[in-house]
Tab-separated table of C-alpha atoms in Angstrom:
chain	number	residue	atom	x	y	z
A	1199	MET	CA	12.292	196.843	132.243
A	1200	GLN	CA	9.426	195.784	130.038
A	1201	ARG	CA	8.378	198.194	127.323
A	1202	SER	CA	4.622	198.431	127.613
A	1203	ALA	CA	1.830	200.960	127.386
A	1204	GLU	CA	-1.917	201.322	127.721
A	1205	LYS	CA	-3.885	203.747	125.567
A	1206	GLN	CA	-7.554	204.669	125.589
A	1207	ARG	CA	-9.423	206.530	122.880
A	1208	LYS	CA	-13.020	207.624	123.144
A	1209	THR	CA	-15.006	209.545	120.560
A	1210	ALA	CA	-18.644	209.774	119.543
A	1211	GLU	CA	-17.910	206.942	117.078
A	1212	THR	CA	-15.653	204.536	118.987
A	1213	GLU	CA	-14.370	203.558	122.424
A	1214	ILE	CA	-11.042	201.729	122.386
A	1215	THR	CA	-8.559	200.361	124.917
A	1216	VAL	CA	-5.166	199.054	123.808
A	1217	MET	CA	-2.566	197.382	126.026
A	1218	TRP	CA	0.717	196.531	124.327
A	1219	ASN	CA	3.785	194.814	125.775
A	1220	LEU	CA	6.609	194.792	123.242
A	1221	ASP	CA	8.544	192.234	125.288
A	1222	GLY	CA	5.785	189.672	125.618
A	1223	SER	CA	5.355	186.084	124.509
A	1224	GLY	CA	2.783	186.393	121.711
A	1225	VAL	CA	-0.490	186.549	123.622
A	1226	GLY	CA	-3.325	188.278	121.769
A	1227	GLN	CA	-6.651	189.269	123.308
A	1228	LEU	CA	-8.636	190.893	120.542
A	1229	ASP	CA	-12.253	192.004	120.658
A	1230	THR	CA	-13.106	194.712	118.138
A	1231	GLY	CA	-16.480	193.377	117.058
A	1232	VAL	CA	-14.992	192.656	113.615
A	1233	GLY	CA	-13.959	189.009	113.423
A	1234	PHE	CA	-11.590	189.080	110.468
A	1235	PHE	CA	-9.888	192.213	111.808
A	1236	ASP	CA	-9.335	190.450	115.156
A	1237	HIS	CA	-7.753	187.572	113.224
A	1238	MET	CA	-5.316	189.977	111.549
A	1239	LEU	CA	-4.383	191.783	114.782
A	1240	ASP	CA	-3.693	188.413	116.378
A	1241	GLN	CA	-0.955	187.900	113.773
A	1242	ILE	CA	0.901	190.912	115.207
A	1243	ALA	CA	0.889	189.432	118.702
A	1244	ARG	CA	1.762	185.864	117.730
A	1245	HIS	CA	4.382	186.516	115.073
A	1246	GLY	CA	5.833	189.606	116.748
A	1247	LEU	CA	6.083	187.831	120.127
A	1248	MET	CA	4.305	190.805	121.681
A	1249	ASP	CA	1.412	190.735	124.125
A	1250	LEU	CA	-1.442	192.746	122.647
A	1251	SER	CA	-4.895	193.447	124.000
A	1252	VAL	CA	-7.374	195.466	121.944
A	1253	ARG	CA	-10.961	196.061	122.993
A	1254	ALA	CA	-13.101	198.255	120.748
A	1255	ARG	CA	-16.732	199.258	120.585
A	1256	GLY	CA	-17.695	201.224	117.509
A	1257	ASP	CA	-20.549	202.260	115.268
A	1258	LEU	CA	-20.582	198.977	113.367
A	1259	HIS	CA	-24.223	199.563	112.436
A	1260	ILE	CA	-22.776	202.058	109.925
A	1261	ASP	CA	-19.712	200.057	108.861
A	1262	ALA	CA	-16.296	199.070	110.218
A	1263	HIS	CA	-14.398	202.108	108.938
A	1264	HIS	CA	-14.334	204.167	112.151
A	1265	THR	CA	-13.502	201.139	114.282
A	1266	VAL	CA	-10.623	199.964	112.090
A	1267	GLU	CA	-9.111	203.428	111.661
A	1268	ASP	CA	-9.421	204.371	115.340
A	1269	VAL	CA	-7.907	201.070	116.441
A	1270	GLY	CA	-4.958	201.935	114.192
A	1271	ILE	CA	-4.651	205.341	115.847
A	1272	ALA	CA	-4.809	203.920	119.375
A	1273	MET	CA	-2.400	201.098	118.580
A	1274	GLY	CA	0.046	203.550	117.029
A	1275	GLN	CA	-0.089	205.768	120.104
A	1276	ALA	CA	0.415	202.778	122.407
A	1277	PHE	CA	3.386	201.577	120.336
A	1278	ARG	CA	4.984	205.036	120.376
A	1279	GLN	CA	4.628	205.198	124.148
A	1280	ALA	CA	5.917	201.657	124.686
A	1281	ILE	CA	9.009	202.063	122.479
A	1282	GLY	CA	9.987	205.183	124.435
A	1283	ASP	CA	13.034	207.179	123.338
A	1284	ARG	CA	14.145	204.370	120.970
A	1285	ALA	CA	17.580	204.177	122.588
A	1286	GLY	CA	19.449	200.942	121.974
A	1287	ILE	CA	16.999	199.430	119.479
A	1288	GLN	CA	17.867	197.952	116.095
A	1289	ARG	CA	15.555	200.611	114.555
A	1290	TYR	CA	15.229	198.916	111.147
A	1291	GLY	CA	13.385	195.712	110.380
A	1292	HIS	CA	12.074	193.857	107.366
A	1293	ALA	CA	10.305	190.616	106.618
A	1294	TYR	CA	9.156	188.580	103.649
A	1295	VAL	CA	6.210	186.329	104.484
A	1296	PRO	CA	4.561	183.826	102.136
A	1297	LEU	CA	1.192	182.173	102.507
A	1298	ASP	CA	0.568	179.705	99.703
A	1299	GLU	CA	0.504	181.771	96.498
A	1300	ALA	CA	0.831	185.148	98.268
A	1301	LEU	CA	4.075	186.888	99.230
A	1302	ALA	CA	4.322	190.191	101.082
A	1303	ARG	CA	7.267	192.351	102.118
A	1304	VAL	CA	7.184	194.888	104.950
A	1305	VAL	CA	10.111	197.181	105.769
A	1306	VAL	CA	10.024	199.505	108.795
A	1307	ASP	CA	12.137	202.258	110.285
A	1308	ILE	CA	11.206	203.259	113.847
A	1309	SER	CA	12.458	206.731	113.044
A	1310	ASN	CA	9.825	209.112	114.429
A	1311	ARG	CA	9.399	210.135	110.767
A	1312	PRO	CA	5.990	208.642	109.958
A	1313	PHE	CA	5.313	207.512	106.410
A	1314	LEU	CA	3.407	204.789	104.606
A	1315	HIS	CA	4.076	203.399	101.161
A	1316	TRP	CA	1.301	200.945	100.296
A	1317	GLU	CA	1.536	198.811	97.171
A	1318	VAL	CA	-1.099	196.165	97.878
A	1319	ASN	CA	-4.011	195.298	95.619
A	1320	PHE	CA	-6.803	192.966	96.667
A	1321	PRO	CA	-8.539	190.902	93.959
A	1322	SER	CA	-11.835	191.114	95.850
A	1323	GLN	CA	-13.339	194.123	97.614
A	1324	LYS	CA	-14.687	191.960	100.438
A	1325	ILE	CA	-13.086	189.291	102.610
A	1326	GLY	CA	-16.185	187.762	104.109
A	1327	ASP	CA	-18.023	190.837	105.391
A	1328	PHE	CA	-14.824	192.897	105.727
A	1329	ASP	CA	-14.029	195.734	103.307
A	1330	ALA	CA	-10.498	195.050	102.058
A	1331	GLU	CA	-9.839	198.756	101.451
A	1332	LEU	CA	-9.902	199.313	105.229
A	1333	PHE	CA	-6.558	197.582	105.620
A	1334	ARG	CA	-4.753	200.549	104.106
A	1335	GLU	CA	-6.642	202.814	106.533
A	1336	TRP	CA	-5.372	200.763	109.472
A	1337	PHE	CA	-1.761	200.618	108.262
A	1338	TYR	CA	-1.754	204.372	107.611
A	1339	ALA	CA	-3.274	205.246	110.999
A	1340	PHE	CA	-0.842	202.951	112.774
A	1341	ALA	CA	2.280	204.175	110.954
A	1342	ILE	CA	1.489	207.865	111.403
A	1343	ASN	CA	0.649	207.586	115.102
A	1344	ALA	CA	3.488	205.172	115.898
A	1345	GLY	CA	6.126	207.373	114.276
A	1346	VAL	CA	7.170	204.569	111.921
A	1347	SER	CA	8.228	204.806	108.299
A	1348	MET	CA	6.719	201.761	106.633
A	1349	HIS	CA	6.763	200.204	103.166
A	1350	VAL	CA	4.248	197.443	102.465
A	1351	ASP	CA	4.506	195.651	99.123
A	1352	LEU	CA	2.573	192.696	97.798
A	1353	LEU	CA	4.969	190.826	95.535
A	1354	ARG	CA	2.372	188.301	94.359
A	1355	GLY	CA	-0.961	186.868	95.373
A	1356	SER	CA	-4.438	186.041	94.146
A	1357	ASN	CA	-6.362	185.214	97.336
A	1358	SER	CA	-7.414	188.278	99.339
A	1359	HIS	CA	-7.428	186.445	102.680
A	1360	HIS	CA	-3.878	185.210	102.084
A	1361	ILE	CA	-2.749	188.676	100.973
A	1362	ALA	CA	-4.061	190.390	104.098
A	1363	GLU	CA	-2.615	187.759	106.399
A	1364	CYS	CA	0.810	187.962	104.722
A	1365	CYS	CA	0.891	191.725	105.240
A	1366	PHE	CA	0.088	191.514	108.949
A	1367	LYS	CA	2.493	188.642	109.580
A	1368	ALA	CA	5.266	190.495	107.752
A	1369	LEU	CA	4.549	193.631	109.785
A	1370	ALA	CA	4.779	191.595	112.986
A	1371	ARG	CA	8.142	190.120	112.034
A	1372	ALA	CA	9.514	193.473	110.848
A	1373	LEU	CA	8.454	195.240	114.057
A	1374	ARG	CA	9.923	192.432	116.147
A	1375	ALA	CA	13.288	192.875	114.418
A	1376	ALA	CA	13.248	196.666	114.626
A	1377	CYS	CA	12.234	196.749	118.309
A	1378	ALA	CA	14.956	194.303	119.336
A	1379	ILE	CA	17.679	195.660	121.594
A	1380	ASP	CA	21.079	195.760	119.881
A	1381	PRO	CA	23.653	194.575	122.447
A	1382	GLN	CA	26.510	196.183	120.485
A	1383	ARG	CA	24.878	199.603	120.685
A	1384	GLY	CA	25.230	199.860	124.465
A	1385	GLY	CA	21.994	201.792	124.841
A	1386	ALA	CA	22.965	204.490	122.335
A	1387	THR	CA	20.349	205.989	120.054
A	1388	PRO	CA	20.643	204.602	116.495
A	1389	SER	CA	20.841	207.996	114.777
A	1390	THR	CA	23.560	210.462	113.805
A	1391	LYS	CA	21.282	213.151	115.258
A	1392	GLY	CA	21.661	211.596	118.700
A	1393	THR	CA	17.898	211.420	119.159
A	1394	LEU	CA	14.846	209.793	117.594
A	1395	SER	CA	12.319	211.389	119.881
A	1396	ALA	CA	12.307	214.909	118.450
């Protein structure tokens, strides 16, 4: 059975639809109205081998903050629904991803204990027209709504585009590892509590 979910979020600021298949083939259909953000979300699909569709309409005449944050919320909710009761999964995942001079590490625990540690500094405040500070807003919104404990660390880097892309690629690889079914577990929940859904 494929693990997939669709989530819609509508407020006075944004209207968002997310469809996420954790057992896909890496197909991304991204249309948020923010080009560089679409490019980053595509990394999750391609490098996580997940099918991800995100369509967002937001108040971009103000700035991209509401759109980026609300996409994180909706994606987190879709992920939480798709992963289900977390039975049989590896639960933990990590990845180191380089891109030229940049190197990022992301470690995740699909624990239903949401947390974000963010140790990433961007040399420039803008990447094209995109505010680099919004990346932390997205990672936080996603982690909290997905029920994932996440540590994101930039180990080195001087190019803001490379830094952002490393972080998203590393997240994709870490999620892919953590979502994988562990054949030795026999469908058991990977927790001494016996549950990861409460």
